[in-house]
Tab-separated table of C-alpha atoms in Angstrom:
chain	number	residue	atom	x	y	z
A	1234	MET	CA	-14.105	43.186	-10.955
A	1235	ALA	CA	-13.683	44.972	-14.356
A	1236	VAL	CA	-17.254	45.043	-15.518
A	1237	SER	CA	-19.024	48.028	-16.806
A	1238	ARG	CA	-20.159	50.202	-13.896
A	1239	CYS	CA	-22.799	51.810	-16.018
A	1240	ILE	CA	-24.457	48.392	-16.791
A	1241	LYS	CA	-24.089	47.284	-13.305
A	1242	TYR	CA	-25.623	50.406	-11.730
A	1243	LEU	CA	-28.280	50.661	-14.379
A	1244	LEU	CA	-29.393	47.049	-13.749
A	1245	PHE	CA	-29.359	47.818	-9.999
A	1246	LEU	CA	-31.502	50.941	-10.442
A	1247	PHE	CA	-33.952	49.122	-12.694
A	1248	ASN	CA	-34.393	46.469	-10.176
A	1249	LEU	CA	-34.755	48.890	-7.288
A	1250	LEU	CA	-37.517	50.643	-9.208
A	1251	PHE	CA	-39.001	47.245	-9.964
A	1252	TRP	CA	-39.057	46.373	-6.345
A	1253	ILE	CA	-40.679	49.629	-5.387
A	1254	CYS	CA	-43.450	49.026	-7.992
A	1255	GLY	CA	-43.898	45.672	-6.321
A	1256	CYS	CA	-44.350	47.322	-3.026
A	1257	VAL	CA	-46.777	49.703	-4.322
A	1258	ILE	CA	-48.918	46.908	-6.139
A	1259	LEU	CA	-48.886	44.824	-3.116
A	1260	GLY	CA	-49.875	47.730	-0.873
A	1261	VAL	CA	-52.690	48.737	-3.064
A	1262	GLY	CA	-53.833	45.224	-3.438
A	1263	ILE	CA	-53.957	44.787	0.361
A	1264	TYR	CA	-55.666	48.124	0.839
A	1265	LEU	CA	-58.421	47.267	-1.616
A	1266	LYS	CA	-58.791	43.886	-0.151
A	1267	VAL	CA	-59.247	45.112	3.346
A	1268	THR	CA	-61.309	48.269	2.626
A	1269	LYS	CA	-63.630	47.231	-0.439
A	1270	ASP	CA	-66.583	44.982	0.069
A	1271	GLY	CA	-66.419	42.024	-2.311
A	1272	ASN	CA	-69.162	41.034	-4.804
A	1273	ALA	CA	-69.914	37.469	-5.165
A	1274	ILE	CA	-71.147	37.914	-8.677
A	1275	THR	CA	-68.265	39.930	-10.231
A	1276	GLU	CA	-65.534	38.532	-8.272
A	1277	LYS	CA	-66.288	35.016	-9.409
A	1278	TYR	CA	-65.532	35.874	-13.006
A	1279	LEU	CA	-63.205	38.896	-12.748
A	1280	PRO	CA	-59.676	39.206	-11.581
A	1281	SER	CA	-59.668	39.660	-7.770
A	1282	PHE	CA	-57.539	41.590	-5.482
A	1283	GLU	CA	-55.701	38.354	-4.519
A	1284	LEU	CA	-54.206	38.432	-8.192
A	1285	MET	CA	-52.911	42.035	-7.678
A	1286	ILE	CA	-51.409	40.953	-4.269
A	1287	SER	CA	-49.653	37.923	-5.920
A	1288	ILE	CA	-48.314	40.044	-8.790
A	1289	GLY	CA	-46.923	42.488	-6.305
A	1290	VAL	CA	-45.090	39.804	-4.334
A	1291	ILE	CA	-43.641	38.350	-7.489
A	1292	ILE	CA	-42.334	41.674	-8.670
A	1293	MET	CA	-40.904	42.364	-5.152
A	1294	VAL	CA	-39.016	38.993	-5.171
A	1295	LEU	CA	-37.625	39.530	-8.549
A	1296	GLY	CA	-36.527	43.086	-7.979
A	1297	PHE	CA	-34.714	41.954	-4.832
A	1298	LEU	CA	-33.112	39.144	-6.674
A	1299	GLY	CA	-31.984	41.368	-9.347
A	1300	CYS	CA	-30.592	43.951	-6.995
A	1301	CYS	CA	-28.678	41.324	-5.204
A	1302	GLY	CA	-27.195	39.793	-8.424
A	1303	ALA	CA	-26.103	43.148	-9.760
A	1304	TYR	CA	-24.659	44.597	-6.625
A	1305	ARG	CA	-22.708	41.282	-5.679
A	1306	GLU	CA	-21.995	40.705	-9.392
A	1307	ASN	CA	-23.111	37.153	-8.961
A	1308	ARG	CA	-23.600	35.134	-12.161
A	1309	CYS	CA	-25.830	32.587	-10.686
A	1310	LEU	CA	-28.232	35.101	-9.313
A	1311	LEU	CA	-28.252	37.102	-12.610
A	1312	LEU	CA	-28.947	34.000	-14.731
A	1313	LEU	CA	-31.747	32.978	-12.250
A	1314	PHE	CA	-33.136	36.572	-12.648
A	1315	PHE	CA	-32.896	36.383	-16.364
A	1316	ILE	CA	-34.602	33.063	-16.578
A	1317	LEU	CA	-37.464	34.272	-14.453
A	1318	LEU	CA	-37.840	37.418	-16.394
A	1319	PHE	CA	-38.017	35.404	-19.667
A	1320	LEU	CA	-40.618	33.011	-18.201
A	1321	ILE	CA	-42.847	35.805	-17.073
A	1322	PHE	CA	-42.391	37.486	-20.401
A	1323	GLY	CA	-43.351	34.332	-22.243
A	1324	LEU	CA	-46.586	34.150	-19.993
A	1325	LEU	CA	-47.529	37.747	-20.635
A	1326	LEU	CA	-47.165	37.161	-24.412
A	1327	ALA	CA	-49.179	34.050	-24.245
A	1328	ALA	CA	-51.864	35.812	-22.077
A	1329	GLY	CA	-51.936	38.814	-24.441
A	1330	ILE	CA	-52.466	36.597	-27.535
A	1331	LEU	CA	-55.035	34.500	-25.763
A	1332	ALA	CA	-56.971	37.620	-24.580
A	1333	ALA	CA	-56.920	38.996	-28.154
A	1334	VAL	CA	-57.944	35.730	-29.831
A	1335	GLU	CA	-60.272	34.094	-27.387
A	1336	GLY	CA	-62.094	37.187	-26.184
A	1337	ASP	CA	-65.442	36.057	-27.590
A	1338	LYS	CA	-65.059	32.675	-25.826
A	1339	VAL	CA	-64.507	34.396	-22.495
A	1340	LYS	CA	-67.611	36.519	-23.122
A	1341	GLY	CA	-69.524	33.304	-23.914
A	1342	PHE	CA	-68.151	31.624	-20.768
A	1343	VAL	CA	-69.258	34.600	-18.514
A	1344	GLU	CA	-72.735	34.710	-20.224
A	1345	GLU	CA	-73.296	30.930	-19.583
A	1346	LYS	CA	-72.326	31.124	-15.903
A	1347	LEU	CA	-74.424	34.317	-15.265
A	1348	LYS	CA	-77.522	32.451	-16.740
A	1349	ASN	CA	-77.171	30.000	-14.007
A	1350	LEU	CA	-77.871	32.707	-11.529
A	1351	THR	CA	-81.448	33.322	-12.851
A	1352	PRO	CA	-84.001	33.528	-11.564
A	1353	ILE	CA	-82.233	35.731	-9.107
A	1354	SER	CA	-84.843	35.404	-6.450
A	1355	ASN	CA	-84.083	31.735	-6.042
A	1356	GLN	CA	-80.277	32.330	-5.234
A	1357	PRO	CA	-78.786	32.493	-1.695
A	1358	GLN	CA	-79.354	35.698	0.236
A	1359	ASN	CA	-75.645	36.887	-0.195
A	1360	VAL	CA	-75.958	36.653	-3.959
A	1361	ILE	CA	-79.231	38.580	-3.914
A	1362	ASP	CA	-77.832	41.240	-1.722
A	1363	ASP	CA	-74.690	41.576	-4.040
A	1364	MET	CA	-77.167	41.644	-7.064
A	1365	GLU	CA	-79.027	44.477	-5.571
A	1366	LYS	CA	-75.869	46.418	-4.732
A	1367	LEU	CA	-74.746	45.922	-8.406
A	1368	GLN	CA	-77.885	47.135	-9.683
A	1369	ARG	CA	-77.787	50.360	-7.750
A	1370	GLU	CA	-74.167	51.020	-8.866
A	1371	LEU	CA	-74.625	50.143	-12.673
A	1372	LYS	CA	-78.309	51.479	-12.848
A	1373	CYS	CA	-79.629	48.282	-14.315
A	1374	CYS	CA	-82.044	45.423	-13.428
A	1375	GLY	CA	-81.703	41.714	-13.739
A	1376	LEU	CA	-78.776	39.857	-15.341
A	1377	MET	CA	-79.756	38.582	-18.803
A	1378	LYS	CA	-83.390	39.540	-19.529
A	1379	GLY	CA	-83.915	42.573	-17.439
A	1380	PRO	CA	-86.680	42.857	-14.727
A	1381	SER	CA	-87.948	39.367	-15.703
A	1382	ASP	CA	-84.931	37.845	-14.055
A	1383	TRP	CA	-86.687	38.652	-10.689
A	1384	THR	CA	-89.800	36.924	-9.544
A	1385	LYS	CA	-90.393	40.035	-7.415
A	1386	ILE	CA	-88.674	43.106	-8.560
A	1387	PRO	CA	-86.624	44.809	-5.818
A	1388	ASP	CA	-86.320	48.491	-4.991
A	1389	SER	CA	-82.738	48.532	-6.471
A	1390	CYS	CA	-84.320	48.163	-9.912
A	1391	ARG	CA	-86.373	51.383	-9.500
A	1392	CYS	CA	-85.324	54.504	-11.376
A	1393	ASN	CA	-86.115	58.094	-11.037
A	1394	SER	CA	-87.081	60.829	-13.497
A	1395	THR	CA	-83.575	61.624	-14.375
A	1396	ALA	CA	-83.024	58.417	-16.002
A	1397	THR	CA	-83.326	58.168	-19.860
A	1398	GLU	CA	-86.539	57.046	-21.319
A	1399	ASN	CA	-85.027	54.056	-23.212
A	1400	LYS	CA	-83.635	52.695	-20.031
A	1401	CYS	CA	-86.324	53.444	-17.559
A	1402	THR	CA	-90.006	52.416	-18.229
A	1403	GLY	CA	-92.658	52.575	-15.609
A	1404	GLY	CA	-90.123	53.506	-13.009
A	1405	ILE	CA	-88.217	50.312	-13.534
A	1406	TYR	CA	-84.643	50.014	-15.308
A	1407	GLN	CA	-85.018	47.804	-18.373
A	1408	GLU	CA	-81.401	47.340	-19.303
A	1409	PRO	CA	-79.993	44.041	-17.984
A	1410	CYS	CA	-76.789	44.220	-15.989
A	1411	TYR	CA	-75.081	41.639	-18.259
A	1412	ASP	CA	-74.359	44.220	-20.802
A	1413	LYS	CA	-72.701	46.577	-18.342
A	1414	ILE	CA	-70.743	43.767	-16.718
A	1415	ILE	CA	-69.308	42.757	-20.153
A	1416	THR	CA	-68.524	46.521	-20.889
A	1417	TYR	CA	-66.747	46.768	-17.516
A	1418	MET	CA	-64.867	43.479	-18.456
A	1419	LYS	CA	-63.599	44.862	-21.763
A	1420	SER	CA	-62.541	48.179	-20.365
A	1421	ASN	CA	-60.563	46.204	-17.606
A	1422	MET	CA	-59.055	43.927	-20.203
A	1423	ASN	CA	-57.881	46.937	-22.313
A	1424	VAL	CA	-56.322	48.406	-19.184
A	1425	SER	CA	-54.795	45.043	-18.301
A	1426	LEU	CA	-53.414	44.635	-21.849
A	1427	GLY	CA	-51.809	48.180	-21.684
A	1428	ILE	CA	-50.184	47.450	-18.337
A	1429	ALA	CA	-49.043	43.975	-19.586
A	1430	PHE	CA	-47.361	45.681	-22.627
A	1431	ALA	CA	-45.551	48.138	-20.528
A	1432	VAL	CA	-44.367	45.410	-18.144
A	1433	ALA	CA	-43.227	43.393	-21.255
A	1434	VAL	CA	-41.164	46.398	-22.394
A	1435	ILE	CA	-39.557	46.788	-18.872
A	1436	LEU	CA	-38.799	42.971	-18.795
A	1437	ILE	CA	-37.019	43.209	-22.135
A	1438	PHE	CA	-34.753	45.977	-20.821
A	1439	GLY	CA	-34.169	43.987	-17.737
A	1440	MET	CA	-33.351	40.828	-19.715
A	1441	ILE	CA	-30.759	42.872	-21.931
A	1442	PHE	CA	-29.029	44.543	-18.925
A	1443	SER	CA	-28.784	41.294	-17.096
A	1444	MET	CA	-27.472	39.277	-19.988
A	1445	VAL	CA	-24.939	41.934	-20.820
A	1446	LEU	CA	-23.603	41.853	-17.194
A	1447	ILE	CA	-23.594	38.085	-17.213
A	1448	CYS	CA	-21.570	38.074	-20.395
A	1449	GLN	CA	-19.038	40.634	-18.992
A	1450	LEU	CA	-18.735	38.634	-15.727
A	1451	ARG	CA	-18.054	35.664	-17.891
A	1452	LYS	CA	-15.277	37.352	-19.827
A	1453	VAL	CA	-13.700	38.600	-16.625
A	1454	GLY	CA	-13.766	35.060	-15.118
A	1455	ALA	CA	-12.113	33.670	-18.283
A	1456	THR	CA	-9.380	36.227	-18.238
A	1457	THR	CA	-8.588	35.750	-14.488
A	1458	SER	CA	-8.457	31.995	-14.936
């Protein structure tokens, strides 16, 4: 068919790279899910590895669909590919706007849920173990009010002489973990917004290439009929 080979192979190459990215994201998500120990406190309110795996699968399916449509010069596959890209672009745009506008509400929601975990000593053993692990990693103590969130302060709250004075008093960390969890959330949100912006730019190019090829196929179909 007399369509532009340049557009056709650019779209094919674009979708091949898209598919490879999906494979990489899927592989990393599965690896982290298998090798990393989950934390009942952070995983409940932060995006989990399952989300990464789902995104990888979606990207792989889209990349495969686009490759088939471009190689076979199939208008139906290309149109379906364009519609799916457009829907994902709309979802990314809505999610980005929501994250920018409703960031304080998300912070308030997390704060309210974490307050329900205090006093920590009354929580199930798995939550207590995860909290102690979190305290060792973040060098903090308690969730909202500091050491007073515990009825009996655990060893994970204890600090050594290398800790700064304003964070360590009497050998106990005074800074609650809530502040560090929120900082962690904000840093991850910024990274997520950056990735979403990059993906959105890629989606725009994909939609442009696919629509140009669809239009060329339509013209060829009109001339041959």
